[in-house]
Tab-separated table of C-alpha atoms in Angstrom:
chain	number	residue	atom	x	y	z
A	1466	MET	CA	31.041	4.996	-59.379
A	1467	LEU	CA	29.511	2.049	-61.305
A	1468	TRP	CA	30.491	3.521	-64.649
A	1469	ALA	CA	34.051	3.892	-63.449
A	1470	VAL	CA	34.237	0.286	-62.320
A	1471	VAL	CA	32.792	-0.829	-65.729
A	1472	ALA	CA	35.191	1.353	-67.641
A	1473	LEU	CA	38.130	0.082	-65.553
A	1474	THR	CA	37.117	-3.512	-66.139
A	1475	TRP	CA	36.840	-2.939	-69.869
A	1476	MET	CA	40.240	-1.297	-70.114
A	1477	GLN	CA	41.840	-4.180	-68.159
A	1478	ILE	CA	40.273	-6.706	-70.637
A	1479	GLU	CA	41.375	-4.605	-73.649
A	1480	GLY	CA	44.802	-3.986	-72.165
A	1481	LYS	CA	44.129	-0.291	-72.103
A	1482	SER	CA	44.608	2.242	-69.213
A	1483	SER	CA	43.785	5.847	-68.435
A	1484	VAL	CA	47.141	6.133	-66.656
A	1485	VAL	CA	49.992	7.381	-68.929
A	1486	LYS	CA	53.215	5.341	-68.687
A	1487	LEU	CA	56.260	7.549	-68.706
A	1488	THR	CA	59.850	6.498	-69.557
A	1489	ASP	CA	63.342	8.023	-69.091
A	1490	GLU	CA	62.957	9.681	-72.448
A	1491	THR	CA	59.328	11.049	-72.044
A	1492	PHE	CA	59.362	12.071	-68.344
A	1493	PRO	CA	61.425	15.329	-68.668
A	1494	ASP	CA	59.099	16.862	-71.327
A	1495	ALA	CA	55.963	15.729	-69.442
A	1496	ALA	CA	57.168	17.259	-66.122
A	1497	GLU	CA	58.228	20.532	-67.882
A	1498	LYS	CA	54.822	20.811	-69.554
A	1499	GLY	CA	53.231	20.417	-66.104
A	1500	HIS	CA	49.850	19.669	-64.590
A	1501	ILE	CA	50.839	15.998	-64.307
A	1502	PHE	CA	50.458	13.729	-61.321
A	1503	VAL	CA	53.010	10.897	-61.251
A	1504	LYS	CA	53.149	7.672	-59.321
A	1505	PHE	CA	56.653	6.236	-58.919
A	1506	PHE	CA	56.361	2.500	-58.145
A	1507	SER	CA	57.870	-0.917	-58.364
A	1508	PRO	CA	55.847	-4.054	-59.412
A	1509	SER	CA	57.322	-6.057	-56.503
A	1510	CYS	CA	56.118	-3.475	-53.909
A	1511	HIS	CA	53.119	-4.699	-51.901
A	1512	HIS	CA	51.740	-1.183	-51.272
A	1513	CYS	CA	52.099	-0.393	-54.965
A	1514	VAL	CA	50.075	-3.440	-55.895
A	1515	LYS	CA	47.350	-2.436	-53.387
A	1516	LEU	CA	47.339	1.149	-54.751
A	1517	ALA	CA	47.083	0.114	-58.413
A	1518	PRO	CA	43.287	-0.212	-58.788
A	1519	VAL	CA	42.760	3.034	-56.856
A	1520	TYR	CA	45.183	4.797	-59.095
A	1521	GLU	CA	43.533	3.300	-62.262
A	1522	GLU	CA	40.176	4.573	-61.025
A	1523	LEU	CA	41.654	8.000	-60.521
A	1524	GLY	CA	42.854	7.926	-64.108
A	1525	VAL	CA	39.365	7.090	-65.334
A	1526	PHE	CA	37.878	9.938	-63.330
A	1527	PHE	CA	40.367	12.480	-64.824
A	1528	GLU	CA	39.716	11.359	-68.440
A	1529	LYS	CA	37.173	14.214	-68.606
A	1530	TYR	CA	39.865	16.684	-67.409
A	1531	LYS	CA	42.686	15.299	-69.548
A	1532	ASP	CA	43.349	18.645	-71.156
A	1533	ASN	CA	44.044	20.095	-67.736
A	1534	MET	CA	45.537	17.151	-65.767
A	1535	THR	CA	47.473	14.045	-66.674
A	1536	ILE	CA	47.530	10.972	-64.443
A	1537	ALA	CA	50.791	9.171	-65.069
A	1538	GLU	CA	53.228	6.595	-63.599
A	1539	VAL	CA	56.901	5.581	-63.784
A	1540	ASP	CA	58.047	1.995	-63.328
A	1541	CYS	CA	61.299	2.504	-61.341
A	1542	SER	CA	62.354	-1.169	-61.930
A	1543	ARG	CA	62.709	-0.277	-65.663
A	1544	GLN	CA	63.183	3.509	-65.656
A	1545	GLY	CA	65.928	3.747	-63.042
A	1546	LYS	CA	67.531	6.839	-64.478
A	1547	THR	CA	64.456	8.966	-63.927
A	1548	CYS	CA	63.836	7.560	-60.416
A	1549	ASP	CA	67.484	8.180	-59.434
A	1550	PHE	CA	67.413	11.710	-60.769
A	1551	GLN	CA	64.150	12.381	-58.786
A	1552	SER	CA	65.649	10.933	-55.571
A	1553	ILE	CA	62.832	8.418	-55.141
A	1554	GLU	CA	63.544	6.660	-51.812
A	1555	GLY	CA	60.371	4.575	-51.326
A	1556	TYR	CA	57.466	3.149	-53.132
A	1557	PRO	CA	54.843	4.250	-54.055
A	1558	THR	CA	55.773	7.976	-54.176
A	1559	LEU	CA	53.121	10.337	-55.523
A	1560	ARG	CA	54.105	13.793	-56.881
A	1561	TYR	CA	52.375	16.649	-58.647
A	1562	TYR	CA	54.473	18.592	-61.220
A	1563	PRO	CA	52.956	22.080	-61.980
A	1564	GLY	CA	55.408	22.593	-64.931
A	1565	GLY	CA	57.378	25.562	-66.050
A	1566	GLY	CA	60.382	24.686	-63.835
A	1567	ALA	CA	58.309	25.046	-60.664
A	1568	GLU	CA	58.957	22.821	-57.590
A	1569	TRP	CA	57.016	19.556	-57.476
A	1570	GLU	CA	54.672	18.821	-54.569
A	1571	GLU	CA	54.567	15.438	-52.899
A	1572	PHE	CA	51.178	13.940	-51.899
A	1573	GLN	CA	51.026	13.009	-48.251
A	1574	GLY	CA	47.333	12.440	-47.731
A	1575	GLU	CA	44.966	9.440	-47.660
A	1576	ARG	CA	45.652	7.217	-50.647
A	1577	SER	CA	41.993	6.774	-51.638
A	1578	VAL	CA	40.192	7.965	-54.787
A	1579	GLU	CA	38.479	10.677	-52.744
A	1580	GLY	CA	41.669	11.743	-50.986
A	1581	LEU	CA	43.503	11.995	-54.333
A	1582	LYS	CA	40.643	13.908	-55.929
A	1583	ASP	CA	40.631	16.460	-53.017
A	1584	PHE	CA	44.345	16.981	-53.601
A	1585	LEU	CA	44.237	17.361	-57.462
A	1586	LEU	CA	40.967	19.096	-58.316
A	1587	PRO	CA	41.945	22.477	-56.785
A	1588	LYS	CA	45.133	22.401	-58.965
A	1589	ILE	CA	42.930	22.796	-62.005
A	1590	GLY	CA	40.534	25.263	-60.455
A	1591	ILE	CA	37.803	22.957	-59.340
A	1592	VAL	CA	36.738	23.530	-55.774
A	1593	ARG	CA	34.698	20.680	-54.270
A	1594	ARG	CA	32.152	21.373	-51.629
A	1595	PRO	CA	33.618	19.970	-48.403
A	1596	LYS	CA	31.751	16.911	-47.104
A	1597	PHE	CA	30.167	17.627	-43.691
A	1598	SER	CA	31.730	15.652	-40.910
A	1599	PHE	CA	30.441	14.944	-37.405
A	1600	VAL	CA	34.094	14.402	-36.337
A	1601	LYS	CA	35.966	17.552	-35.347
A	1602	THR	CA	39.481	17.835	-36.951
A	1603	LEU	CA	42.071	18.802	-34.344
A	1604	THR	CA	45.412	20.510	-34.718
A	1605	PRO	CA	47.888	21.985	-32.117
A	1606	GLY	CA	46.159	25.246	-32.788
A	1607	ASN	CA	42.689	24.281	-31.622
A	1608	PHE	CA	43.401	21.269	-29.433
A	1609	GLU	CA	43.415	23.160	-26.134
A	1610	ALA	CA	40.199	25.020	-26.909
A	1611	VAL	CA	38.234	21.913	-28.019
A	1612	VAL	CA	39.655	19.093	-25.902
A	1613	MET	CA	40.289	20.907	-22.644
A	1614	ASN	CA	36.902	22.762	-22.662
A	1615	ARG	CA	35.893	22.055	-19.098
A	1616	THR	CA	32.121	21.607	-20.012
A	1617	GLU	CA	32.695	19.160	-22.881
A	1618	ASN	CA	33.203	15.378	-22.905
A	1619	VAL	CA	35.619	14.845	-25.798
A	1620	LEU	CA	36.590	11.517	-27.431
A	1621	VAL	CA	39.797	11.874	-29.416
A	1622	ALA	CA	41.118	9.474	-32.030
A	1623	PHE	CA	44.920	9.808	-32.544
A	1624	THR	CA	45.406	8.567	-36.075
A	1625	ALA	CA	47.805	8.456	-39.006
A	1626	PRO	CA	46.731	8.812	-42.784
A	1627	TRP	CA	48.693	5.680	-43.774
A	1628	CYS	CA	47.224	3.498	-41.036
A	1629	ALA	CA	44.784	0.969	-42.384
A	1630	HIS	CA	43.036	0.552	-38.993
A	1631	CYS	CA	42.587	4.322	-38.847
A	1632	LYS	CA	40.838	4.282	-42.181
A	1633	LYS	CA	38.400	1.643	-41.000
A	1634	LEU	CA	37.842	3.662	-37.840
A	1635	LYS	CA	36.936	6.846	-39.656
A	1636	PRO	CA	33.351	5.918	-40.716
A	1637	GLN	CA	32.689	4.426	-37.222
A	1638	LEU	CA	33.602	7.709	-35.679
A	1639	GLU	CA	31.220	9.501	-38.012
A	1640	ILE	CA	28.402	7.255	-36.775
A	1641	VAL	CA	29.206	7.954	-33.155
A	1642	GLY	CA	29.462	11.731	-33.880
A	1643	LEU	CA	26.090	11.669	-35.677
A	1644	SER	CA	24.515	10.011	-32.625
A	1645	PHE	CA	25.111	12.905	-30.257
A	1646	LYS	CA	23.263	16.214	-30.053
A	1647	PRO	CA	24.621	19.706	-29.106
A	1648	GLY	CA	22.894	19.534	-25.648
A	1649	ASP	CA	24.783	16.355	-24.779
A	1650	ASN	CA	28.071	18.224	-24.420
A	1651	VAL	CA	29.867	15.507	-26.283
A	1652	THR	CA	32.451	16.092	-28.982
A	1653	ILE	CA	33.937	13.369	-31.209
A	1654	ALA	CA	37.268	14.419	-32.673
A	1655	SER	CA	40.414	13.147	-34.381
A	1656	ILE	CA	43.989	14.385	-34.912
A	1657	ASP	CA	46.700	13.353	-37.303
A	1658	ALA	CA	49.163	12.261	-34.626
A	1659	SER	CA	51.840	11.256	-37.137
A	1660	ALA	CA	51.989	14.935	-38.287
A	1661	TYR	CA	52.256	16.261	-34.765
A	1662	ARG	CA	54.300	13.545	-32.941
A	1663	ASP	CA	55.992	15.937	-30.501
A	1664	PHE	CA	52.693	17.650	-29.596
A	1665	VAL	CA	50.858	14.401	-28.816
A	1666	GLU	CA	53.769	12.640	-27.098
A	1667	PRO	CA	52.710	13.663	-23.518
A	1668	TYR	CA	49.371	11.885	-24.046
A	1669	GLY	CA	51.089	8.502	-24.404
A	1670	ILE	CA	50.312	7.335	-28.020
A	1671	PRO	CA	51.860	3.899	-28.402
A	1672	GLY	CA	50.412	3.246	-31.847
A	1673	PHE	CA	47.611	4.099	-34.270
A	1674	PRO	CA	44.803	4.450	-33.778
A	1675	THR	CA	44.753	5.371	-30.070
A	1676	ILE	CA	41.501	6.632	-28.635
A	1677	LYS	CA	41.292	8.646	-25.451
A	1678	PHE	CA	38.332	10.197	-23.533
A	1679	PHE	CA	38.697	13.620	-21.984
A	1680	PRO	CA	35.783	14.014	-19.512
A	1681	ALA	CA	33.971	17.231	-18.620
A	1682	VAL	CA	35.048	18.683	-15.302
A	1683	ARG	CA	32.629	17.852	-12.531
A	1684	GLU	CA	32.883	20.338	-9.733
A	1685	HIS	CA	30.957	18.277	-7.190
A	1686	ALA	CA	32.375	14.801	-7.930
A	1687	VAL	CA	33.028	12.702	-4.782
A	1688	GLY	CA	36.833	12.974	-4.511
A	1689	THR	CA	39.221	13.820	-7.230
A	1690	PRO	CA	41.510	11.316	-8.956
A	1691	THR	CA	44.586	13.460	-8.162
A	1692	ALA	CA	43.598	13.503	-4.538
A	1693	GLU	CA	43.081	9.738	-4.479
A	1694	LYS	CA	46.536	9.296	-6.126
A	1695	ALA	CA	48.168	11.545	-3.560
A	1696	LYS	CA	46.551	9.621	-0.744
A	1697	LYS	CA	47.736	6.361	-2.283
A	1698	GLU	CA	51.308	7.656	-2.555
A	1699	ALA	CA	51.147	8.893	1.007
A	1700	ASP	CA	49.932	5.540	2.217
A	1701	ALA	CA	52.703	3.854	0.295
A	1702	SER	CA	55.204	6.172	1.838
A	1703	ALA	CA	53.913	5.482	5.343
A	1704	SER	CA	53.930	1.779	4.695
A	1705	THR	CA	57.564	1.969	3.615
A	1706	THR	CA	58.465	3.837	6.810
A	1707	THR	CA	56.830	1.214	9.029
A	1708	THR	CA	58.817	-1.532	7.484
A	1709	THR	CA	62.164	-0.119	8.579
A	1710	ASN	CA	62.387	-2.460	11.525
A	1711	THR	CA	60.964	-5.481	9.748
A	1712	SER	CA	63.090	-8.248	8.281
A	1713	GLU	CA	64.412	-7.838	4.702
A	1714	GLY	CA	62.318	-10.681	3.473
A	1715	GLU	CA	59.063	-9.019	4.749
A	1716	LYS	CA	60.078	-5.659	3.202
A	1717	LYS	CA	60.875	-7.233	-0.145
A	1718	GLU	CA	57.552	-9.182	-0.137
A	1719	LYS	CA	55.526	-5.929	0.586
A	1720	GLU	CA	57.397	-3.988	-2.190
A	1721	GLU	CA	56.684	-6.770	-4.739
A	1722	LYS	CA	53.029	-6.823	-3.757
A	1723	GLN	CA	52.880	-3.030	-4.114
A	1724	GLU	CA	54.474	-3.139	-7.533
A	1725	GLU	CA	52.073	-5.902	-8.694
A	1726	GLU	CA	49.056	-3.722	-7.592
A	1727	GLU	CA	50.422	-0.748	-9.404
A	1728	GLU	CA	51.026	-2.745	-12.646
A	1729	GLU	CA	47.516	-4.239	-12.354
A	1730	GLU	CA	46.017	-0.725	-11.989
A	1731	ASP	CA	47.986	0.556	-14.963
A	1732	ASP	CA	46.845	-2.350	-17.046
A	1733	ASP	CA	43.190	-2.015	-16.112
A	1734	ASP	CA	42.768	1.732	-16.243
A	1735	TYR	CA	45.707	3.121	-18.293
A	1736	TYR	CA	45.366	6.750	-17.442
A	1737	THR	CA	47.760	9.389	-18.843
A	1738	ALA	CA	50.127	11.495	-16.743
A	1739	ILE	CA	48.159	14.621	-17.898
A	1740	THR	CA	44.796	15.299	-16.358
A	1741	LYS	CA	41.941	17.633	-17.356
A	1742	GLU	CA	41.650	19.912	-14.317
A	1743	GLY	CA	42.052	16.843	-12.067
A	1744	MET	CA	39.793	14.598	-14.155
A	1745	ARG	CA	41.521	11.442	-15.389
A	1746	ILE	CA	42.028	11.046	-19.198
A	1747	ILE	CA	40.966	7.434	-20.036
A	1748	THR	CA	42.312	5.273	-22.831
A	1749	TYR	CA	39.630	3.291	-24.739
A	1750	ARG	CA	40.491	-0.345	-25.136
A	1751	GLY	CA	37.331	-1.845	-26.682
A	1752	GLU	CA	36.456	-2.792	-30.175
A	1753	LYS	CA	36.865	0.067	-32.655
A	1754	GLU	CA	33.262	-0.155	-33.899
A	1755	ALA	CA	30.453	2.379	-33.670
A	1756	VAL	CA	28.269	0.477	-31.105
A	1757	PRO	CA	30.903	-0.314	-28.412
A	1758	LEU	CA	32.428	3.149	-28.865
A	1759	LEU	CA	28.975	4.751	-28.394
A	1760	GLN	CA	28.363	2.665	-25.296
A	1761	PHE	CA	31.724	3.734	-23.879
A	1762	VAL	CA	31.038	7.422	-24.468
A	1763	ASN	CA	27.522	7.001	-22.910
A	1764	GLU	CA	28.958	5.494	-19.824
A	1765	GLN	CA	31.686	8.099	-19.431
A	1766	SER	CA	29.583	11.194	-20.179
A	1767	GLY	CA	26.272	10.099	-18.623
A	1768	THR	CA	24.271	10.071	-21.877
A	1769	TRP	CA	22.018	7.425	-23.307
A	1770	ARG	CA	22.277	7.917	-27.033
A	1771	ALA	CA	21.460	5.166	-29.383
A	1772	VAL	CA	23.013	4.724	-32.888
A	1773	GLY	CA	21.717	7.484	-35.135
A	1774	GLY	CA	20.700	9.974	-32.329
A	1775	GLY	CA	17.725	8.502	-30.422
A	1776	VAL	CA	17.817	7.407	-26.838
A	1777	GLY	CA	17.410	4.115	-25.112
A	1778	SER	CA	14.360	3.165	-22.964
A	1779	SER	CA	16.415	3.731	-19.737
A	1780	ALA	CA	17.456	7.208	-20.706
A	1781	GLY	CA	17.864	9.449	-17.589
A	1782	VAL	CA	17.968	6.634	-15.026
A	1783	VAL	CA	20.935	6.925	-12.781
A	1784	SER	CA	20.906	4.063	-10.319
A	1785	GLU	CA	22.516	6.104	-7.613
A	1786	MET	CA	19.514	8.447	-7.657
A	1787	ALA	CA	16.960	5.840	-6.761
A	1788	GLU	CA	17.489	5.801	-3.048
A	1789	PRO	CA	17.492	9.629	-2.415
A	1790	LEU	CA	14.390	10.055	-4.456
A	1791	VAL	CA	12.603	7.282	-2.545
A	1792	VAL	CA	13.589	9.053	0.720
A	1793	LEU	CA	12.195	12.342	-0.611
A	1794	SER	CA	8.959	10.627	-1.630
A	1795	HIS	CA	8.523	9.250	1.873
A	1796	ALA	CA	9.365	12.599	3.399
A	1797	LEU	CA	6.660	14.225	1.210
A	1798	THR	CA	4.035	11.653	2.149
A	1799	LYS	CA	5.256	11.390	5.725
A	1800	THR	CA	5.323	7.629	5.538
A	1801	PRO	CA	7.868	5.323	7.320
A	1802	LEU	CA	10.866	4.414	5.300
A	1803	PRO	CA	11.795	0.710	4.843
A	1804	MET	CA	14.996	-0.046	6.724
A	1805	THR	CA	18.013	-1.251	4.885
A	1806	GLU	CA	19.774	-4.546	5.862
A	1807	GLU	CA	22.719	-2.470	7.176
A	1808	GLU	CA	20.389	-0.440	9.372
A	1809	ILE	CA	18.557	-3.524	10.701
A	1810	GLU	CA	21.912	-5.270	11.452
A	1811	LYS	CA	23.139	-2.120	13.288
A	1812	MET	CA	19.874	-2.030	15.429
A	1813	GLU	CA	20.272	-5.656	16.276
A	1814	GLU	CA	23.854	-5.074	17.422
A	1815	GLU	CA	22.730	-2.108	19.555
A	1816	GLU	CA	19.899	-4.179	20.957
A	1817	GLU	CA	22.323	-6.934	21.838
A	1818	GLU	CA	24.721	-4.518	23.475
A	1819	LYS	CA	21.896	-3.017	25.533
A	1820	GLU	CA	20.812	-6.493	26.736
A	1821	LYS	CA	24.410	-7.239	27.766
A	1822	GLU	CA	24.662	-3.978	29.603
A	1823	LEU	CA	21.456	-4.729	31.409
A	1824	GLU	CA	22.869	-8.114	32.570
A	1825	ARG	CA	26.007	-6.446	33.751
A	1826	GLU	CA	24.010	-3.874	35.716
A	1827	LYS	CA	22.006	-6.704	37.347
A	1828	GLU	CA	25.293	-8.356	38.384
A	1829	ARG	CA	26.551	-5.049	39.842
A	1830	GLU	CA	23.239	-4.695	41.707
A	1831	LYS	CA	23.578	-8.120	43.294
A	1832	GLU	CA	27.116	-7.485	44.230
A	1833	ARG	CA	26.164	-4.206	45.995
A	1834	GLU	CA	23.389	-5.951	47.819
A	1835	ARG	CA	25.711	-8.625	49.042
A	1836	GLU	CA	28.249	-6.024	50.316
A	1837	MET	CA	25.458	-4.110	52.091
A	1838	GLU	CA	24.206	-7.265	53.736
A	1839	LYS	CA	27.667	-8.155	54.830
A	1840	GLU	CA	28.286	-4.679	56.404
A	1841	LYS	CA	24.841	-4.802	58.040
A	1842	GLU	CA	25.705	-8.065	59.759
A	1843	GLU	CA	29.006	-6.646	60.916
A	1844	MET	CA	27.321	-3.566	62.379
A	1845	GLU	CA	24.675	-5.624	64.131
A	1846	GLU	CA	27.377	-7.756	65.640
A	1847	ALA	CA	29.355	-4.703	66.809
A	1848	SER	CA	26.275	-3.026	68.256
A	1849	LYS	CA	25.259	-5.865	70.607
A	1850	GLY	CA	25.186	-4.836	74.246
A	1851	GLU	CA	25.195	-1.096	73.426
A	1852	GLU	CA	22.242	0.978	74.629
A	1853	LYS	CA	21.379	2.966	71.548
A	1854	LYS	CA	18.128	3.721	69.763
A	1855	ASP	CA	18.136	2.058	66.469
A	1856	PRO	CA	21.879	2.458	65.809
A	1857	ILE	CA	21.651	0.619	62.437
A	1858	VAL	CA	19.445	3.016	60.452
A	1859	PRO	CA	21.762	6.008	60.148
A	1860	ARG	CA	24.673	3.715	59.207
A	1861	LYS	CA	22.460	1.957	56.681
A	1862	LYS	CA	21.658	5.286	55.119
A	1863	ASN	CA	25.315	6.107	54.979
A	1864	LEU	CA	25.874	2.760	53.115
A	1865	LYS	CA	23.201	3.559	50.601
A	1866	LYS	CA	24.783	6.949	49.974
A	1867	LYS	CA	28.227	5.304	49.620
A	1868	TYR	CA	27.019	2.922	46.913
A	1869	GLY	CA	24.878	5.535	45.212
A	1870	GLU	CA	21.579	3.824	46.117
A	1871	GLU	CA	19.719	6.465	47.989
A	1872	GLU	CA	16.209	6.878	46.477
A	1873	ARG	CA	17.189	4.345	43.843
A	1874	GLU	CA	14.438	2.632	41.953
A	1875	GLU	CA	14.511	-1.095	41.313
A	1876	LYS	CA	15.768	-1.906	37.843
A	1877	GLY	CA	15.017	-5.608	37.780
A	1878	GLY	CA	12.811	-7.308	35.217
A	1879	LYS	CA	12.757	-7.037	31.530
A	1880	ARG	CA	14.010	-3.884	29.741
A	1881	LYS	CA	11.239	-1.709	28.449
A	1882	GLY	CA	11.717	-0.592	24.896
A	1883	LYS	CA	10.233	-0.601	21.482
A	1884	LYS	CA	10.041	-3.815	19.628
A	1885	LEU	CA	12.653	-4.071	16.791
A	1886	GLY	CA	10.857	-2.788	13.691
A	1887	MET	CA	11.435	-2.808	9.952
A	1888	LYS	CA	10.665	0.869	9.236
A	1889	LYS	CA	11.921	4.220	10.347
A	1890	ALA	CA	10.714	7.796	10.352
A	1891	PRO	CA	11.648	9.819	7.222
A	1892	PRO	CA	13.768	12.913	7.435
A	1893	SER	CA	12.316	16.380	6.932
A	1894	VAL	CA	11.425	17.525	3.460
A	1895	GLY	CA	14.329	20.082	3.463
A	1896	GLU	CA	16.859	17.494	4.564
A	1897	ALA	CA	15.578	14.998	1.898
A	1898	VAL	CA	15.893	17.744	-0.781
A	1899	ARG	CA	19.449	18.499	0.301
A	1900	GLN	CA	20.352	14.768	0.148
A	1901	ALA	CA	18.880	14.377	-3.330
A	1902	GLU	CA	20.551	17.419	-4.782
A	1903	ALA	CA	23.887	16.331	-3.333
A	1904	ALA	CA	23.422	12.930	-4.988
A	1905	VAL	CA	22.716	14.687	-8.340
A	1906	ASP	CA	25.982	16.672	-7.998
A	1907	ALA	CA	27.950	13.498	-7.144
A	1908	HIS	CA	26.504	11.052	-9.625
A	1909	VAL	CA	24.731	12.634	-12.637
A	1910	LYS	CA	27.326	13.419	-15.346
A	1911	SER	CA	25.157	14.967	-18.022
A	1912	ARG	CA	24.441	18.676	-17.432
A	1913	TYR	CA	21.063	18.464	-19.087
A	1914	VAL	CA	19.989	15.384	-17.128
A	1915	ALA	CA	21.290	16.898	-13.872
A	1916	GLY	CA	19.236	19.976	-14.539
A	1917	GLN	CA	16.121	17.924	-15.011
A	1918	TYR	CA	16.662	15.969	-11.783
A	1919	LYS	CA	17.011	19.219	-9.723
A	1920	ARG	CA	14.059	20.793	-11.492
A	1921	TYR	CA	11.751	17.932	-10.481
A	1922	ILE	CA	13.165	17.680	-6.950
A	1923	GLU	CA	12.289	21.357	-6.451
A	1924	ARG	CA	8.826	21.049	-7.981
A	1925	ALA	CA	8.034	17.907	-6.018
A	1926	ALA	CA	9.108	19.577	-2.767
A	1927	LYS	CA	6.801	22.478	-3.448
A	1928	GLU	CA	3.806	20.730	-4.918
A	1929	GLY	CA	4.030	17.178	-3.682
A	1930	LEU	CA	3.896	13.830	-5.401
A	1931	GLY	CA	0.489	14.691	-6.917
A	1932	TYR	CA	2.410	16.971	-9.317
A	1933	VAL	CA	4.914	14.174	-10.101
A	1934	GLU	CA	2.138	11.692	-10.947
A	1935	ALA	CA	0.301	14.215	-13.138
A	1936	GLU	CA	3.468	15.352	-14.967
A	1937	LYS	CA	4.468	11.749	-15.656
A	1938	ALA	CA	1.033	10.915	-17.038
A	1939	ARG	CA	1.139	14.023	-19.264
A	1940	LEU	CA	4.549	12.993	-20.697
A	1941	GLU	CA	3.363	9.459	-21.330
A	1942	THR	CA	0.431	10.823	-23.317
A	1943	MET	CA	2.684	13.050	-25.354
A	1944	LEU	CA	5.048	10.168	-26.209
A	1945	THR	CA	2.289	7.958	-27.367
A	1946	SER	CA	0.141	10.432	-29.283
A	1947	GLY	CA	2.383	13.315	-30.197
A	1948	SER	CA	4.719	13.823	-33.206
A	1949	PHE	CA	8.177	14.955	-32.128
A	1950	SER	CA	11.649	15.103	-33.540
A	1951	ASP	CA	14.179	12.517	-32.277
A	1952	ARG	CA	15.717	15.215	-30.022
A	1953	GLN	CA	12.401	16.237	-28.501
A	1954	LYS	CA	11.333	12.612	-27.995
A	1955	GLY	CA	14.613	11.774	-26.297
A	1956	GLU	CA	14.124	14.683	-23.826
A	1957	LEU	CA	10.639	13.512	-23.075
A	1958	VAL	CA	11.890	9.932	-22.357
A	1959	VAL	CA	14.554	11.299	-20.003
A	1960	ARG	CA	12.031	13.424	-18.009
A	1961	ARG	CA	9.516	10.648	-17.875
A	1962	ASN	CA	12.005	8.181	-16.476
A	1963	ILE	CA	13.246	10.602	-13.908
A	1964	LEU	CA	9.703	11.226	-12.677
A	1965	ALA	CA	9.131	7.434	-12.484
A	1966	LEU	CA	11.876	7.212	-9.855
A	1967	PHE	CA	9.836	9.322	-7.506
A	1968	LEU	CA	6.907	6.881	-7.663
A	1969	VAL	CA	8.487	3.534	-6.716
A	1970	MET	CA	6.964	3.610	-3.159
A	1971	PRO	CA	3.216	3.306	-2.221
A	1972	LEU	CA	1.521	6.768	-1.976
A	1973	SER	CA	-0.935	5.607	0.695
A	1974	SER	CA	-0.330	6.987	4.157
A	1975	ASP	CA	-1.093	3.551	5.554
A	1976	SER	CA	2.055	2.102	3.982
């Protein structure tokens, strides 16, 4: 590369060039002879000026193949006859003429030295070994198999070969692709959307590059986006129905508010009309650099990859898994669980309601006593002068039966009950395991990480937290003293961090 730049600089100083300049007189013979690559340009064309150093470097490279391939150019501002005869409609136009009266072939690829080499070298029988890419190239033929694979998280860049921002994005995508391993179930891909405009139209491609994320299908995810959307539409329909009898002003205000909410949602999320088996396809709107792209894919796919393929220190930690694993740990050690603020608040509300009910019961008791006393006085008054043996007692018993007080125990005094505490009994081990596994299905996106969570949940349930402590210590030792590949080290970090979530509560039975 350095020698090419030096040669190019020298030729510019000396006024020489490796690019042959053709005229109206010389072009016909050169095209008939063949194996010539021609740039049709205009000096006033901005894109032509930008291409000039690239084309000059291409000429320098093909100096060693000059007997087999000629790099040439035609200035259409001076050689108008040739450009008119060749029907040149835009600048620059690049064509390969094989000669012998054969049809010319127009170059449509990336206008870089490498892109031009890849196009021309096979014409003279030189096959270049393809450069390995970590970005999968998509076409309509393989799009469905790759992108709609239900087990893969796929990031797709919709690009165009002439797009300058797409060219800048290409090496950034390679870095992102390099950072993921096969077990991550993540594919980084790109498609020439300008070549397949009709095919990509349903995915909503407003410009280039557009980047979209197609998530893996999660069978146990809590709710599906399509169901949520249907519910929203049903609610909106019900809301419209209820406004039939309202004033026109209120109806208009509600409709405007609904439209604003829908516009805000579209602006924030920007999902496509198409889904991947109910999973929303998300448009990436961040910076088109490797690091933010990698962070986005990690977030959406449940991975923790760092640039280059390692993992971050928090690999494997899913915040939603902390609580169910704490519950399982308490179930295994049969230690009381700390109560949450919500649970304490609920208990306080129940306690207050019980106190109020007790007060109401006391008032009802007093009222019953007053009524009984009143009836007793009336009976005593009525029984004066009658010669009966204790006429009051049977009627008093009847009154007690009437008011449901027969053999009733006194309920006065303070309510007996447990003092409001800050801990509660843990669930059974079986129930705690079911809760933890359900949380894995709902919240852990990576299949590998989900498998590790379930593996350790089962082992902990069978062997107790002693196994968890011993296994975590073993992995710590391996990480500090062993020699592992990046992939192996990443897996060890994930496993160690998962085990650490089991051990956030005291193991003592006195806790």
